[in-house]
Coordinates of C-alpha atoms in Angstrom, one line a residue:
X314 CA 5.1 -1.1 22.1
X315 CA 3.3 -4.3 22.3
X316 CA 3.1 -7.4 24.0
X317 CA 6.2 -8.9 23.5
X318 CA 8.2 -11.9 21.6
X319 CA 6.7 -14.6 22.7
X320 CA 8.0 -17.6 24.7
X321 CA 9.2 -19.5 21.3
X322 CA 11.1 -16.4 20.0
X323 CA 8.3 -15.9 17.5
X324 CA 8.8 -11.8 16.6
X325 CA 4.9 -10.6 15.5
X326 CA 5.4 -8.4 12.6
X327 CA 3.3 -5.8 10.9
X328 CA 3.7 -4.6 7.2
X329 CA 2.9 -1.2 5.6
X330 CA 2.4 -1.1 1.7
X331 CA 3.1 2.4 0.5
X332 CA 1.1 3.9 -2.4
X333 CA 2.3 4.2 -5.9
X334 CA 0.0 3.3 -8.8
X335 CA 1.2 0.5 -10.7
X336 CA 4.5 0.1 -9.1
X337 CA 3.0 -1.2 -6.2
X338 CA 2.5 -4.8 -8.2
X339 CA 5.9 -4.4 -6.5
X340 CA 3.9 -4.5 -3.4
X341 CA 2.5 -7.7 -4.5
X342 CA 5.4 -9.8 -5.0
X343 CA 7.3 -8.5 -1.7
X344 CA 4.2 -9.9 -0.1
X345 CA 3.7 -13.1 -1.9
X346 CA 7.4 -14.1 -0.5
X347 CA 6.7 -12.6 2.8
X348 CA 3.4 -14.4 3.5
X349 CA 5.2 -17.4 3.0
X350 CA 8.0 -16.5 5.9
X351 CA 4.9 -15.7 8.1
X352 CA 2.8 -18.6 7.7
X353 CA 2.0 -20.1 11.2
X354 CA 1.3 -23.8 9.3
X355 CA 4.9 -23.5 8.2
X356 CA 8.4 -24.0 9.9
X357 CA 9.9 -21.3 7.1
X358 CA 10.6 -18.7 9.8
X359 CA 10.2 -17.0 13.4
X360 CA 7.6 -14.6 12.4
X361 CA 4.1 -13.9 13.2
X362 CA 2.0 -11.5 10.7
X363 CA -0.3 -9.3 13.3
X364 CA -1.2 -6.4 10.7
X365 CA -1.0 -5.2 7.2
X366 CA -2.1 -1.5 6.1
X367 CA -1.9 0.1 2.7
X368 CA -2.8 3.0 0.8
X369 CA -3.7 3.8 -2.9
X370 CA -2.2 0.8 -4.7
X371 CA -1.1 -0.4 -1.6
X372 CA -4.3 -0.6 -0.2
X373 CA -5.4 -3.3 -3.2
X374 CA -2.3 -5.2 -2.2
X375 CA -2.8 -5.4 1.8
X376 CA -6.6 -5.8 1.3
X377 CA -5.8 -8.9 -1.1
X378 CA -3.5 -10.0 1.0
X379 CA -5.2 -10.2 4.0
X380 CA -8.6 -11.7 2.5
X381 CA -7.0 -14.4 1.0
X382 CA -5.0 -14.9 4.2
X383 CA -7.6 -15.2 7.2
X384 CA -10.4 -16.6 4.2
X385 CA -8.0 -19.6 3.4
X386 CA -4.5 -19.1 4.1
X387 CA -1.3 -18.4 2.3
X388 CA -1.7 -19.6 -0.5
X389 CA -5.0 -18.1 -1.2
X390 CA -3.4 -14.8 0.1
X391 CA -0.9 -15.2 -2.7
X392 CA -3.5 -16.6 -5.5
X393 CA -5.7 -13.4 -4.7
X394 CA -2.9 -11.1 -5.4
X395 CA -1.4 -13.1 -8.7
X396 CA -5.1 -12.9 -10.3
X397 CA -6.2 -8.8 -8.9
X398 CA -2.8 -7.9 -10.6
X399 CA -3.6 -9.9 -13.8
X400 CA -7.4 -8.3 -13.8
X401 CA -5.4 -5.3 -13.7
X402 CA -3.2 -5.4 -16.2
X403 CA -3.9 -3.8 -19.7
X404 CA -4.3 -7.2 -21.8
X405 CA -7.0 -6.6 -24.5
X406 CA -5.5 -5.3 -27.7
X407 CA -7.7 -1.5 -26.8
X408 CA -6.5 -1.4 -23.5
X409 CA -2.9 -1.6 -24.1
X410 CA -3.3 0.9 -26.8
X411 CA -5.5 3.0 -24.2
X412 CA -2.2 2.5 -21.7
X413 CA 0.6 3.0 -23.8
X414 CA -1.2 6.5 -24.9
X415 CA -1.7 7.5 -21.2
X416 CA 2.0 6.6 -20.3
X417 CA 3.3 8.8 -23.1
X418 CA 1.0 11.8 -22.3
X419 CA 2.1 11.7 -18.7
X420 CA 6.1 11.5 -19.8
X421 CA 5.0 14.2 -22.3
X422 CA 3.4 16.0 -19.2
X423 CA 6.5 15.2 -17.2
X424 CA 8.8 17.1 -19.6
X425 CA 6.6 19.9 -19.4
X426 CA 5.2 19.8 -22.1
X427 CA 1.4 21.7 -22.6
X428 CA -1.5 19.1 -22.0
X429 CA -5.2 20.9 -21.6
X430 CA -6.7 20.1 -18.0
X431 CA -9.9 18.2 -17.2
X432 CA -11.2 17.3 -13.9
X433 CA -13.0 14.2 -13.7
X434 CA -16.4 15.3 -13.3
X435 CA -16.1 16.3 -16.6
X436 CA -15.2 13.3 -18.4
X437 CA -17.7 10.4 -18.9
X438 CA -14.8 7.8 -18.5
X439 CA -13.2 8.3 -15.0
X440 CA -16.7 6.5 -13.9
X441 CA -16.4 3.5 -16.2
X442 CA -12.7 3.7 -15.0
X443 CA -13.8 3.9 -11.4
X444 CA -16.8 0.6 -12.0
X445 CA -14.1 -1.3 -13.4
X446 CA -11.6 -0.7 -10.3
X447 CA -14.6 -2.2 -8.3
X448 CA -15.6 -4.8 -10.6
X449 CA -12.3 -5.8 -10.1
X450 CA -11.8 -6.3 -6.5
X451 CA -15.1 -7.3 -5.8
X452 CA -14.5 -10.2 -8.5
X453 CA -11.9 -11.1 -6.1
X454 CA -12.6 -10.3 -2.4
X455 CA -16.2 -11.1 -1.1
X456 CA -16.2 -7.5 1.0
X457 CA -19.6 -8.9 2.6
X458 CA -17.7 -11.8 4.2
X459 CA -15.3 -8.8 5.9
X460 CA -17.1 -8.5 9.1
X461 CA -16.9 -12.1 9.8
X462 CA -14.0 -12.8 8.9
X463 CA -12.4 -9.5 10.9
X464 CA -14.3 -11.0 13.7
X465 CA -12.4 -13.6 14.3
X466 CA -8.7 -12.5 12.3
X467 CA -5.3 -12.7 14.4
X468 CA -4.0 -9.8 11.6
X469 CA -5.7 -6.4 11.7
X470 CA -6.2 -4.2 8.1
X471 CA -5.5 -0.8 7.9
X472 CA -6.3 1.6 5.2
X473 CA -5.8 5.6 4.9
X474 CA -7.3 8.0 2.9
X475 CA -7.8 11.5 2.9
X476 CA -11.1 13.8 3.9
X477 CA -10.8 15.8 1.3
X478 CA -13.6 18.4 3.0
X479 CA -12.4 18.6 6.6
X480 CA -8.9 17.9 6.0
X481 CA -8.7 15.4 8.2
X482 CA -6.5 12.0 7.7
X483 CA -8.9 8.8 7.8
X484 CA -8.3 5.6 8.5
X485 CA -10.7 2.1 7.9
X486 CA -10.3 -0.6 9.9
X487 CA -10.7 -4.1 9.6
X488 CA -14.7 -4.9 9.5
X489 CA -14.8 -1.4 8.1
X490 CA -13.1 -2.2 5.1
X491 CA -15.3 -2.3 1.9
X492 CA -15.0 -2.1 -2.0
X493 CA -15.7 1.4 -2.0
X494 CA -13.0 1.9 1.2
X495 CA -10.1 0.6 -1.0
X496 CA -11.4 2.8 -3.8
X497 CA -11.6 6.3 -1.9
X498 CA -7.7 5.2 -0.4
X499 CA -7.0 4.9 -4.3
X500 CA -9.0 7.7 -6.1
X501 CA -6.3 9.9 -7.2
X502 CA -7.9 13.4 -7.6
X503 CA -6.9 13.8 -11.0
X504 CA -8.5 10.3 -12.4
X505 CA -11.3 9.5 -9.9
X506 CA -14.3 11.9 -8.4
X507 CA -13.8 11.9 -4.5
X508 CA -15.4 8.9 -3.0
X509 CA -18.7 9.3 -0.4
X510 CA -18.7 7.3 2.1
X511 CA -21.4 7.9 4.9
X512 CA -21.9 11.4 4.3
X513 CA -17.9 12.1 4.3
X514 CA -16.3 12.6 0.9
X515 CA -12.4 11.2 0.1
X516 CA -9.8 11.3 -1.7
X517 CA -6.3 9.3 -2.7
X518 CA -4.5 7.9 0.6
X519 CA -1.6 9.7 -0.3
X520 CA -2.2 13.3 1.1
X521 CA -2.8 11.4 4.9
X522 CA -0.8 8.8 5.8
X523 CA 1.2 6.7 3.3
X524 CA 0.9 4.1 4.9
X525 CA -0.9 4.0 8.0
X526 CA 2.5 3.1 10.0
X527 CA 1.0 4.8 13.8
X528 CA -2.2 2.9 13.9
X529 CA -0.4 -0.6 14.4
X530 CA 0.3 0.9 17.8
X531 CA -3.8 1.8 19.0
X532 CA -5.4 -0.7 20.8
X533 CA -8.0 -2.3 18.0
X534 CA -11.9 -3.3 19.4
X535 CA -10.5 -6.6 19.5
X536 CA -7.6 -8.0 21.1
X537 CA -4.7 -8.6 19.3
X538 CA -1.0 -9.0 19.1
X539 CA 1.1 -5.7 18.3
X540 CA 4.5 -6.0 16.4
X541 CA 7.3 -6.2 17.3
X542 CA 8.9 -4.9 14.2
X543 CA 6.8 -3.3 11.2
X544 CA 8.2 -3.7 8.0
X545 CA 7.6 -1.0 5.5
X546 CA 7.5 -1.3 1.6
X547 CA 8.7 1.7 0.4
X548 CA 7.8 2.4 -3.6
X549 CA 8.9 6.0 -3.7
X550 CA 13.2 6.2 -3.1
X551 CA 14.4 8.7 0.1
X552 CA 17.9 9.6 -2.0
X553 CA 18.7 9.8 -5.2
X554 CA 22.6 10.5 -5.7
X555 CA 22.0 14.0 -8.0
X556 CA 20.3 17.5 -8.0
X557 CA 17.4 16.9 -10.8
X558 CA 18.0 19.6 -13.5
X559 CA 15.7 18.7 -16.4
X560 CA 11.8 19.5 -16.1
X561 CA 11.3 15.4 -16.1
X562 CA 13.9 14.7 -13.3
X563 CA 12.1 17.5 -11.5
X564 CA 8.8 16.4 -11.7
X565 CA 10.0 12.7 -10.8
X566 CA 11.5 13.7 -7.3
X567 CA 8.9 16.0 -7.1
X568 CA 6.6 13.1 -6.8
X569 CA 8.9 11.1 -5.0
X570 CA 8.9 13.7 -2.4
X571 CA 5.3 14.2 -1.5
X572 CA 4.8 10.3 -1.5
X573 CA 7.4 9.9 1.3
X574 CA 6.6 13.2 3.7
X575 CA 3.7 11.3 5.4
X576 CA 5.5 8.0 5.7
X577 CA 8.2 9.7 7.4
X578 CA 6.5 11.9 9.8
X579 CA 5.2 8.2 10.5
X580 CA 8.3 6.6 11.3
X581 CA 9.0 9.5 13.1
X582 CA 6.4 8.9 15.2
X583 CA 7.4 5.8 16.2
X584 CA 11.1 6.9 16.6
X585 CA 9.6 9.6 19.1
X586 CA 8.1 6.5 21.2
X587 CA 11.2 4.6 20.9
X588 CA 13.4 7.1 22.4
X589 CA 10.8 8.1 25.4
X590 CA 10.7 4.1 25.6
X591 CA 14.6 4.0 26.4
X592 CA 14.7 6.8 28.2
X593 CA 12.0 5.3 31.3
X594 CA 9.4 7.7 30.5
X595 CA 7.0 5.2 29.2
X596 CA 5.2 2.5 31.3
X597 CA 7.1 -0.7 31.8
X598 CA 4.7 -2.9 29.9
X599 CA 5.9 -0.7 26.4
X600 CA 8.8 -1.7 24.0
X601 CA 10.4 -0.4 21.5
X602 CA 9.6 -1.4 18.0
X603 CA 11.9 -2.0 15.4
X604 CA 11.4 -0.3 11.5
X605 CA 12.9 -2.4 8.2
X606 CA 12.5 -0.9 4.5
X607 CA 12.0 -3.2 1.7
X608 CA 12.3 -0.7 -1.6
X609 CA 11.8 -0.8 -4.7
X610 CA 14.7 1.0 -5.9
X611 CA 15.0 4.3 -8.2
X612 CA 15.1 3.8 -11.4
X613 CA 12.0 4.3 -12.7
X614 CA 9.7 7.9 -13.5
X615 CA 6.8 8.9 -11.8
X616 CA 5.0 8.3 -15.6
X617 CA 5.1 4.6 -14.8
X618 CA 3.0 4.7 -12.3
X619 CA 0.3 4.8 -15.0
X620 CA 1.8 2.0 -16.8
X621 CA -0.5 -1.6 -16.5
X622 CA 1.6 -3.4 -19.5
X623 CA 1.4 -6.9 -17.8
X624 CA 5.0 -7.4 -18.8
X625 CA 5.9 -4.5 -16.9
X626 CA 3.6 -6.1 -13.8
X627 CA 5.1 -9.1 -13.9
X628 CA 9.0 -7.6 -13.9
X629 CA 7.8 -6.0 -11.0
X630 CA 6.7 -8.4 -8.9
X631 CA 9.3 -10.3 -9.8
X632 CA 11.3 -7.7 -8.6
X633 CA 9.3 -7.8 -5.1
X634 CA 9.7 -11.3 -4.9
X635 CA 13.8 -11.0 -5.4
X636 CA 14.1 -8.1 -2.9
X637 CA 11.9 -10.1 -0.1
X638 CA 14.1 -12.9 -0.6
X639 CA 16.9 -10.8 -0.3
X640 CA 15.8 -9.1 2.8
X641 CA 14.8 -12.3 4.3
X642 CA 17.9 -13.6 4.0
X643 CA 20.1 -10.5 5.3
X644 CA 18.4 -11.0 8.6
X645 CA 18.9 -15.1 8.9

């Protein structure tokens, strides 16, 4: 549903970076290989970038992304992401003892073992962890420069979170998209107070829509291209090959599960639109649009999710940076 390939057999392509803590520096490697295909100063492929949306880690990934992108290009796209993943890696001798103590109460946790409860609001350090998540981006993407630059951007942003008063799924859009934006599609009720944002208070991206997938599809303020294809990176598997028996198995797919059931009923959507598409009930000037998965894979817990070793970052970007170049070349 869109505007078509154009006359030089350029397909415009959208991506959607699904949410998953630290496995989405995943994300960040599928994306530093993918820019690269899409750069429009390049001959390295037929594709056009028109969009990127995110949520909860992948929200950090496609607003880095896309900063560095319409800012300064490429290669600016793919420094921005190289240095938020390094900010946020646990590299001072406290902080990886600080990490390594988190990922072995939440295996503990995952077991089902007994851990006392605390909400947030309660503990002193989910705000020093929430002015570091900011100091963090904001060391790295000038969020007041996002209005202009949105102005005049060929690829729309896209970020959900989650109205945690009304319910409601939320998305921010382009110009709309500020520090505290990619915090409330990241603040995981557990580790973050809900964000406020003009009088409307939210939480993680992952109870709306992970990711925004739909919203490619809306006519934005401004005129721009809509894909042809949108290409989804997927952090939480659809099968595993065997009924989970142990509490930790459990608990993984359990969290597997509710991190897919909004990107589905997402694709689904656009599945629905396909099919009324091929069957003539939609305006001629509609056309179907095709939906590629770039995963992760399944071999590792929910637990790690927490886990911001950098040598565990970097295997996984690497690992994003293999699988893009592995998709990539399926399709030549």
């Amino acid at each position: 549903m869109g505007n078509g390939v154009d006359t030089d057999g350029t397909t415009q392509v959208a991506i959607a970076c699904q949410g998953g803590g630290s496995h989405t520096a995943f994300t960040a490697g599928v994306l530093k290989r993918l820019l690269q295909e899409c750069d429009s100063d390049s001959d390295c492929g037929p594709y056009e970038l028109v969009g990127l949306s995110g949520t909860s880690g992948g929200a950090v990934c496609a607003t880095a992304a896309w900063y560095g992108l319409v800012s300064s290009g490429t290669d600016r796209a793919v420094a921005t992401l190289e240095a938020i993943w390094r900010d946020f890696s646990a590299r001072s001798p406290f902080d990886r003892i600080t990490n390594s103590g988190l990922v072995a109460l939440a295996q503990f946790a995952a077991r089902g073992g007994p851990l006392p409860l605390f909400s947030p609001y309660e503990l002193p350090y989910t705000r020093l962890g929430r002015d570091q998540f900011l100091d963090t981006l904001e060391a790295h993407v000038e969020f007041e420069r996002v209005p202009e630059l949105a102005a005049d951007a060929s690829v729309d942003l896209i970020l959900g979170a989650a109205d945690v008063t009304e319910g409601e799924f939320e998305t921010f859009r382009d110009e709309e998209v500020t520090a505290e934006t990619v915090l409330a599609s990241a603040a995981i009720p557990t580790l973050f107070e809900a964000v406020g944002i003009d009088g409307h208070w939210y939480w993680d991206g992952l109870f709306s829509q992970n990711p925004p997938i739909r919203n490619f599809l809306t006519v934005p303020q401004r005129a721009r291209e809509k894909p042809d294809e949108i290409w989804i990176v997927q952090i939480n598997p659809k099968r595993r090959e065997a009924v989970p028996e142990s509490m930790e198995d459990i608990t993984n797919r359990r969290n597997e599960l509710a991190g897919n059931l909004s990107l589905f009923q997402e694709v689904y959507f656009i599945e629905q639109v396909n099919d009324l598409i091929k069957q003539g009930s939609l305006p001629a000037q509609y056309k179907p649009v095709d939906v590629e998965f770039i995963d992760l894979g399944s071999d590792l817990s929910a637990p790690t999710k927490l886990d911001r070793d950098p040598e565990f970052i970097d295997r996984l970007m690497q690992r994003g940076q293999r699988r893009a170049e592995r998709f990539l070349s399926g399709r030549a």
